[in-house]
Structure formats: C-alpha cells, structure tokens
Amino acid sequence: MALLNILHYPDPRLRQQAEAVSGVGAAEKKLVADMFETMYAAPGIGLAAVQVNVPQRIIVIDVSEDQSQPLCFINPEIIRRDGEEQMEEGCLSVPGVYEPVTRYESIRVKALDRDGRPFELDADGILSVCIQHEIDHLDGKLFVDYLSEMKRSRIRKKLEKLKRQTL
C-alpha cells in the first residue's frame, strides 16, 4: 500500500468529472487499499479518487471512531433522498475549514463494493452526509460550492497563502 497525494482547493483537478469504473480488477483494488491508507493517515472519514488525482468513480468512507467500518463505493448512485439537515462539514482537500452545509437527511445508495459486487445501502446522519459529500467530488463539486462567493473567496485566499508559506 502507498500514501497518495491529496489535492488541495483551488487545484483545478478537483473539478474533474470522474469516469465510471468498467470493471474491478487488481488495479482498482490496489487504488482502494491506497485510498483507505491515505484517508486514515490524513486523518479523515471519506476520500474520493478525484481527490488523489484519479478521475474514477470510487469513494472510500469510514465514519467509525476506531476505523473498523470501512466502506467502498464504486460507481455510487443515490437512488432515494429524504428530508433535509444541516451539518458542519470539512474536507481533506480544504484543510482547516469547517462550515455548515445543508444536505439530504437520509439516502439510499447503490454501488459496487471493492470486489465488484453490487449492493444497496440506506444511510442517515453523518454517513449520509459523507456519502453525498464524496459523490459531489466525483462530479467535480466541493463543499465550498454550497457557501457564498464571499466565503469561497476568503477560503481560497487563505489556502493559497498557506501554500505559498509552505513552499
């Protein structure tokens, strides 16, 4: 396994539209394992392949406290949406920024697992929010897109300044 480089906002590669995965083979399984390792090391609770500059429709999630519930979604698609809730979100690609975002309260998602087997899952609470957040990444959308232009601009300037200071 290997740690992957996480892209940071406003990197234009984060706006890539991810392509559907046509089959789950050794390369996809290695990518999933590397994504889990990268997400846990960050540390985070979700990671989309687009965030590590791989434009494929793959996300990994683990919202457990002890990293004991890893979930992999290949070609995820939300097939049911209910309710609405607001929750504070952060993102490994937008480090140090946490803002409230309104999303669906509960969802049903269908996808392939890391072995290519189809499944469906009902999710609510933080898991629902995390799945929606990561699927947005696959569509080239970031959680800051839900914020006002003024907030996005402030966040962009802050992160660009941080990047300059670390170079």
Coordinates of N, CA and C in Angstrom, one line a residue:
M1 N 0.8 -1.2 0.0 CA 0.0 0.0 0.0 C 0.9 1.2 0.0
A2 N 0.3 2.4 -0.4 CA 1.0 3.6 -0.5 C 0.2 4.8 -0.2
L3 N 0.8 5.8 0.5 CA 0.1 7.0 0.7 C 0.0 7.8 -0.6
L4 N -1.1 8.3 -0.9 CA -1.4 9.1 -2.1 C -1.4 10.6 -1.8
N5 N -1.0 11.4 -2.7 CA -1.0 12.9 -2.5 C -2.5 13.4 -2.7
I6 N -3.0 14.1 -1.7 CA -4.3 14.7 -1.7 C -4.2 16.1 -2.3
L7 N -5.0 16.3 -3.3 CA -5.1 17.7 -4.0 C -5.8 18.6 -3.0
H8 N -5.4 19.9 -3.1 CA -6.0 20.9 -2.2 C -6.6 22.0 -3.1
Y9 N -7.8 22.5 -2.6 CA -8.5 23.6 -3.2 C -7.6 24.8 -3.3
P10 N -7.6 25.5 -4.3 CA -8.4 25.5 -5.5 C -7.8 24.8 -6.7
D11 N -7.1 23.7 -6.5 CA -6.5 22.9 -7.6 C -7.6 22.6 -8.6
P12 N -7.4 23.0 -9.9 CA -8.4 22.7 -10.9 C -8.7 21.2 -11.1
R13 N -7.8 20.3 -10.8 CA -8.0 18.9 -11.0 C -9.1 18.4 -10.1
L14 N -9.5 19.1 -9.0 CA -10.6 18.7 -8.2 C -11.9 18.9 -8.9
R15 N -11.9 19.6 -10.0 CA -13.1 19.9 -10.8 C -13.4 18.8 -11.9
Q16 N -12.5 17.8 -11.9 CA -12.6 16.8 -12.9 C -13.9 16.0 -12.7
Q17 N -14.5 15.6 -13.8 CA -15.7 14.7 -13.8 C -15.1 13.3 -13.8
A18 N -15.4 12.5 -12.8 CA -14.9 11.1 -12.7 C -15.6 10.2 -13.7
E19 N -14.9 9.3 -14.2 CA -15.4 8.3 -15.2 C -15.9 7.1 -14.4
A20 N -16.9 6.4 -15.0 CA -17.4 5.2 -14.4 C -16.3 4.1 -14.5
V21 N -16.3 3.2 -13.5 CA -15.3 2.1 -13.5 C -16.0 1.0 -14.3
S22 N -15.3 0.5 -15.3 CA -15.9 -0.6 -16.1 C -15.7 -2.0 -15.5
G23 N -14.7 -2.2 -14.7 CA -14.5 -3.5 -14.1 C -13.6 -3.3 -12.9
V24 N -13.8 -4.2 -11.9 CA -13.0 -4.1 -10.7 C -11.9 -5.2 -10.7
G25 N -10.7 -4.8 -11.0 CA -9.6 -5.7 -11.1 C -8.5 -5.4 -10.0
A26 N -7.3 -5.9 -10.2 CA -6.2 -5.7 -9.3 C -5.9 -4.2 -9.1
A27 N -5.9 -3.4 -10.3 CA -5.5 -2.0 -10.2 C -6.5 -1.2 -9.3
E28 N -7.8 -1.5 -9.5 CA -8.8 -0.8 -8.7 C -8.8 -1.2 -7.2
K29 N -8.5 -2.5 -7.0 CA -8.4 -3.0 -5.6 C -7.2 -2.3 -4.9
K30 N -6.1 -2.2 -5.6 CA -4.9 -1.5 -5.1 C -5.2 0.0 -4.8
L31 N -5.9 0.6 -5.7 CA -6.3 2.0 -5.5 C -7.1 2.2 -4.3
V32 N -8.1 1.3 -4.1 CA -9.0 1.3 -2.9 C -8.2 1.2 -1.7
A33 N -7.3 0.2 -1.6 CA -6.4 0.0 -0.4 C -5.6 1.2 -0.2
D34 N -5.0 1.8 -1.2 CA -4.2 3.0 -1.0 C -5.0 4.2 -0.6
M35 N -6.2 4.3 -1.1 CA -7.1 5.4 -0.7 C -7.5 5.2 0.8
F36 N -7.8 4.0 1.3 CA -8.1 3.8 2.7 C -6.8 4.2 3.5
E37 N -5.7 3.8 3.2 CA -4.5 4.1 3.9 C -4.3 5.6 4.0
T38 N -4.5 6.3 2.8 CA -4.3 7.8 2.7 C -5.3 8.5 3.6
M39 N -6.6 8.0 3.5 CA -7.7 8.6 4.3 C -7.4 8.5 5.8
Y40 N -7.0 7.3 6.3 CA -6.8 7.1 7.7 C -5.6 7.9 8.2
A41 N -4.6 8.0 7.3 CA -3.4 8.8 7.7 C -3.6 10.3 7.8
A42 N -4.6 10.8 7.0 CA -4.8 12.2 6.9 C -5.0 13.0 8.2
P43 N -5.8 12.6 9.2 CA -6.9 11.6 9.2 C -8.2 12.2 8.6
G44 N -9.0 11.3 8.0 CA -10.3 11.7 7.5 C -11.3 10.6 7.6
I45 N -12.5 10.9 7.2 CA -13.6 9.9 7.2 C -14.1 9.5 5.9
G46 N -13.6 10.2 4.8 CA -14.0 9.9 3.5 C -13.0 10.5 2.5
L47 N -12.9 9.8 1.3 CA -12.0 10.2 0.3 C -12.5 9.7 -1.0
A48 N -12.5 10.6 -2.0 CA -12.9 10.3 -3.4 C -11.6 10.2 -4.2
A49 N -11.7 9.3 -5.2 CA -10.5 9.1 -6.1 C -10.1 10.4 -6.8
V50 N -11.0 11.3 -7.1 CA -10.7 12.6 -7.7 C -9.7 13.4 -6.8
Q51 N -9.9 13.2 -5.5 CA -9.0 14.0 -4.6 C -7.6 13.5 -4.6
V52 N -7.3 12.4 -5.1 CA -5.9 11.9 -5.3 C -5.6 11.8 -6.8
N53 N -6.2 12.6 -7.6 CA -6.0 12.8 -9.0 C -6.2 11.6 -9.8
V54 N -7.2 10.8 -9.4 CA -7.6 9.6 -10.2 C -9.1 9.8 -10.6
P55 N -9.4 10.2 -11.8 CA -10.7 10.6 -12.2 C -11.6 9.3 -12.4
Q56 N -11.8 8.5 -11.4 CA -12.6 7.3 -11.4 C -13.7 7.5 -10.4
R57 N -14.9 6.8 -10.6 CA -16.0 6.9 -9.6 C -15.8 5.9 -8.5
I58 N -14.9 6.2 -7.6 CA -14.5 5.4 -6.4 C -14.5 6.3 -5.2
I59 N -15.2 5.9 -4.1 CA -15.0 6.6 -2.9 C -14.8 5.6 -1.8
V60 N -14.1 6.0 -0.7 CA -13.9 5.2 0.5 C -14.4 6.0 1.7
I61 N -15.0 5.4 2.7 CA -15.6 6.0 3.8 C -15.4 5.1 5.0
D62 N -15.1 5.8 6.2 CA -15.2 5.1 7.5 C -15.5 6.1 8.5
V63 N -16.8 6.1 9.0 CA -17.2 7.1 10.0 C -17.1 6.6 11.4
S64 N -16.6 5.4 11.6 CA -16.4 4.8 12.9 C -15.3 5.5 13.7
E65 N -15.4 5.5 15.0 CA -14.3 6.1 15.8 C -13.0 5.3 15.8
D66 N -13.1 4.0 15.6 CA -11.9 3.1 15.6 C -11.5 2.6 14.3
Q67 N -11.9 3.2 13.2 CA -11.6 2.7 11.8 C -11.9 1.3 11.6
S68 N -13.1 0.9 12.1 CA -13.5 -0.5 12.0 C -14.6 -0.8 11.0
Q69 N -15.1 0.3 10.3 CA -16.2 0.1 9.4 C -15.9 0.7 8.0
P70 N -14.9 0.2 7.4 CA -14.5 0.7 6.0 C -15.6 0.4 5.0
L71 N -16.0 1.3 4.2 CA -16.9 1.2 3.1 C -16.3 1.7 1.8
C72 N -16.5 0.9 0.8 CA -16.0 1.3 -0.5 C -17.2 1.3 -1.4
F73 N -17.3 2.4 -2.2 CA -18.4 2.6 -3.2 C -17.8 2.8 -4.5
I74 N -18.0 1.9 -5.5 CA -17.6 2.1 -6.8 C -18.8 2.3 -7.7
N75 N -18.7 3.4 -8.5 CA -19.8 3.9 -9.3 C -21.1 4.1 -8.5
P76 N -20.9 4.9 -7.4 CA -22.1 5.1 -6.5 C -23.2 6.0 -7.1
E77 N -24.4 5.7 -6.8 CA -25.5 6.4 -7.3 C -26.6 6.5 -6.2
I78 N -27.0 7.7 -5.9 CA -28.1 7.9 -4.9 C -29.4 7.6 -5.6
I79 N -30.2 6.7 -5.1 CA -31.4 6.3 -5.7 C -32.7 6.7 -4.9
R80 N -32.4 7.2 -3.7 CA -33.5 7.8 -2.8 C -33.0 8.8 -1.9
R81 N -33.7 9.9 -1.8 CA -33.3 11.1 -1.0 C -34.5 11.5 -0.1
D82 N -34.3 11.7 1.2 CA -35.4 12.1 2.0 C -34.9 13.2 3.0
G83 N -35.8 14.1 3.3 CA -35.6 15.1 4.4 C -34.4 16.0 4.1
E84 N -34.1 16.8 5.1 CA -33.0 17.8 4.9 C -32.4 18.0 6.3
E85 N -31.1 18.2 6.4 CA -30.5 18.5 7.6 C -29.2 19.3 7.3
Q86 N -28.8 20.1 8.3 CA -27.6 20.9 8.2 C -26.5 20.3 9.1
M87 N -25.3 20.2 8.6 CA -24.3 19.6 9.5 C -23.0 20.3 9.1
E88 N -22.1 20.5 10.0 CA -20.8 21.1 9.7 C -19.9 20.1 9.0
E89 N -19.4 20.6 7.9 CA -18.5 19.7 7.1 C -17.1 20.3 7.0
G90 N -16.2 19.4 6.8 CA -14.8 19.7 6.5 C -14.4 18.8 5.3
C91 N -13.2 19.0 4.8 CA -12.7 18.2 3.7 C -11.2 18.2 3.7
L92 N -10.7 17.0 3.3 CA -9.2 16.8 3.3 C -8.6 17.7 2.2
S93 N -9.4 18.1 1.2 CA -8.9 18.9 0.1 C -9.1 20.4 0.5
V94 N -9.7 20.7 1.6 CA -9.9 22.1 2.0 C -9.5 22.1 3.5
P95 N -8.2 21.9 3.8 CA -7.8 21.7 5.2 C -8.1 22.9 6.1
G96 N -8.5 22.5 7.3 CA -8.7 23.5 8.4 C -10.0 24.3 8.2
V97 N -10.8 24.0 7.3 CA -12.1 24.8 7.0 C -13.3 23.9 7.4
Y98 N -14.2 24.4 8.2 CA -15.4 23.7 8.6 C -16.5 24.7 8.5
E99 N -17.6 24.3 7.7 CA -18.7 25.2 7.5 C -20.0 24.4 7.5
P100 N -21.1 24.9 7.9 CA -22.4 24.2 7.8 C -22.9 24.1 6.4
V101 N -23.3 22.9 6.0 CA -23.9 22.6 4.7 C -25.2 21.9 4.9
T102 N -26.2 22.2 4.0 CA -27.5 21.5 4.1 C -27.5 20.4 3.0
R103 N -27.8 19.2 3.5 CA -27.9 18.0 2.6 C -29.1 17.2 2.9
Y104 N -29.4 16.2 2.1 CA -30.5 15.2 2.4 C -30.2 14.5 3.8
E105 N -31.2 14.3 4.5 CA -31.1 13.7 5.8 C -30.8 12.2 5.7
S106 N -31.5 11.5 4.8 CA -31.3 10.1 4.6 C -31.3 9.8 3.1
I107 N -30.5 8.8 2.7 CA -30.4 8.4 1.3 C -30.4 6.9 1.2
R108 N -30.6 6.4 0.0 CA -30.3 5.1 -0.4 C -29.3 5.1 -1.5
V109 N -28.2 4.4 -1.4 CA -27.2 4.5 -2.5 C -27.0 3.1 -3.0
K110 N -26.8 3.0 -4.3 CA -26.4 1.7 -4.9 C -25.0 1.9 -5.5
A111 N -24.2 0.8 -5.4 CA -22.8 0.9 -5.9 C -22.3 -0.6 -6.0
L112 N -21.0 -0.6 -6.4 CA -20.3 -1.9 -6.4 C -19.3 -1.8 -5.2
D113 N -19.1 -3.0 -4.5 CA -18.1 -3.0 -3.4 C -16.7 -3.2 -4.0
R114 N -15.7 -3.3 -3.1 CA -14.3 -3.4 -3.6 C -14.0 -4.6 -4.4
D115 N -15.0 -5.6 -4.3 CA -14.8 -6.8 -5.1 C -15.7 -6.8 -6.4
G116 N -16.3 -5.7 -6.6 CA -17.1 -5.6 -7.8 C -18.6 -6.1 -7.7
R117 N -19.0 -6.4 -6.5 CA -20.3 -7.0 -6.2 C -21.3 -5.8 -6.0
P118 N -22.5 -5.8 -6.6 CA -23.4 -4.7 -6.4 C -24.1 -4.8 -5.0
F119 N -24.4 -3.7 -4.5 CA -25.1 -3.6 -3.2 C -25.9 -2.3 -3.1
E120 N -26.8 -2.3 -2.2 CA -27.5 -1.0 -1.8 C -27.4 -0.8 -0.3
L121 N -27.4 0.5 0.1 CA -27.2 0.8 1.5 C -28.1 2.0 1.8
D122 N -28.8 1.9 2.9 CA -29.6 3.1 3.5 C -28.7 3.8 4.4
A123 N -28.6 5.1 4.4 CA -27.7 5.8 5.3 C -28.5 7.1 5.8
D124 N -28.1 7.5 7.0 CA -28.6 8.7 7.5 C -27.5 9.3 8.4
G125 N -27.7 10.5 9.0 CA -26.7 11.1 9.8 C -25.4 11.4 9.1
I126 N -24.3 11.2 9.8 CA -23.0 11.5 9.3 C -22.6 10.7 8.1
L127 N -23.1 9.4 8.1 CA -22.8 8.6 6.9 C -23.5 9.1 5.7
S128 N -24.7 9.5 5.8 CA -25.4 10.1 4.6 C -24.7 11.3 4.1
V129 N -24.3 12.2 5.0 CA -23.6 13.4 4.7 C -22.3 13.1 4.0
C130 N -21.6 12.2 4.5 CA -20.3 11.8 4.0 C -20.4 11.2 2.6
I131 N -21.4 10.3 2.4 CA -21.6 9.8 1.0 C -21.9 10.9 0.0
Q132 N -22.8 11.8 0.4 CA -23.2 12.9 -0.5 C -22.0 13.8 -0.8
H133 N -21.2 14.1 0.2 CA -20.0 14.9 0.1 C -19.0 14.3 -0.9
E134 N -18.8 13.0 -0.8 CA -17.8 12.3 -1.6 C -18.3 12.1 -3.0
I135 N -19.6 11.8 -3.2 CA -20.2 11.7 -4.6 C -20.1 13.1 -5.3
D136 N -20.3 14.2 -4.5 CA -20.1 15.5 -5.1 C -18.7 15.6 -5.7
H137 N -17.6 15.1 -5.0 CA -16.3 15.2 -5.5 C -16.2 14.5 -6.9
L138 N -16.9 13.4 -7.0 CA -16.9 12.6 -8.3 C -17.5 13.4 -9.4
D139 N -18.3 14.4 -9.1 CA -19.0 15.3 -10.1 C -18.3 16.6 -10.2
G140 N -17.1 16.7 -9.6 CA -16.3 18.0 -9.7 C -16.8 19.1 -8.8
K141 N -17.6 18.7 -7.7 CA -18.2 19.7 -6.8 C -17.5 19.6 -5.4
L142 N -17.3 20.7 -4.8 CA -16.7 20.7 -3.5 C -17.7 21.3 -2.5
F143 N -17.5 21.0 -1.2 CA -18.5 21.5 -0.2 C -18.5 23.0 -0.2
V144 N -17.4 23.7 -0.5 CA -17.3 25.1 -0.5 C -18.2 25.7 -1.6
D145 N -18.7 24.9 -2.6 CA -19.6 25.4 -3.6 C -21.0 25.7 -3.0
Y146 N -21.2 25.2 -1.8 CA -22.5 25.4 -1.1 C -22.5 26.7 -0.3
L147 N -21.3 27.3 -0.3 CA -21.1 28.6 0.5 C -21.3 29.8 -0.4
S148 N -21.3 30.9 0.3 CA -21.4 32.2 -0.5 C -20.1 32.4 -1.2
E149 N -20.2 33.2 -2.3 CA -19.0 33.6 -3.1 C -18.0 34.3 -2.2
M150 N -18.4 35.1 -1.3 CA -17.5 35.8 -0.4 C -16.8 34.8 0.5
K151 N -17.5 33.8 1.1 CA -16.8 32.8 1.9 C -15.8 32.0 1.1
R152 N -16.2 31.6 -0.1 CA -15.3 30.8 -1.0 C -14.1 31.6 -1.3
S153 N -14.2 32.8 -1.6 CA -13.1 33.7 -1.9 C -12.1 33.8 -0.8
R154 N -12.7 34.0 0.4 CA -11.9 34.1 1.6 C -11.1 32.8 1.9
I155 N -11.8 31.6 1.7 CA -11.2 30.3 1.9 C -10.1 30.1 0.9
R156 N -10.3 30.4 -0.4 CA -9.3 30.3 -1.5 C -8.1 31.1 -1.2
K157 N -8.3 32.4 -0.8 CA -7.1 33.2 -0.4 C -6.3 32.7 0.7
K158 N -7.0 32.2 1.8 CA -6.4 31.6 2.9 C -5.5 30.4 2.6
L159 N -6.1 29.5 1.8 CA -5.3 28.3 1.4 C -4.2 28.6 0.4
E160 N -4.4 29.6 -0.5 CA -3.3 30.0 -1.4 C -2.1 30.6 -0.6
K161 N -2.5 31.4 0.4 CA -1.4 32.0 1.3 C -0.7 30.9 2.1
L162 N -1.4 29.9 2.6 CA -0.8 28.8 3.3 C 0.2 28.0 2.4
K163 N -0.3 27.8 1.2 CA 0.5 27.1 0.2 C 1.8 27.8 -0.1
R164 N 1.8 29.1 -0.3 CA 3.0 29.9 -0.5 C 3.9 29.9 0.7
Q165 N 3.4 29.9 1.9 CA 4.2 29.8 3.1 C 4.9 28.5 3.2
T166 N 4.3 27.4 2.7 CA 5.0 26.1 2.9 C 5.9 25.8 1.8
L167 N 5.9 26.6 0.7 CA 6.8 26.3 -0.4 C 8.2 26.8 -0.2

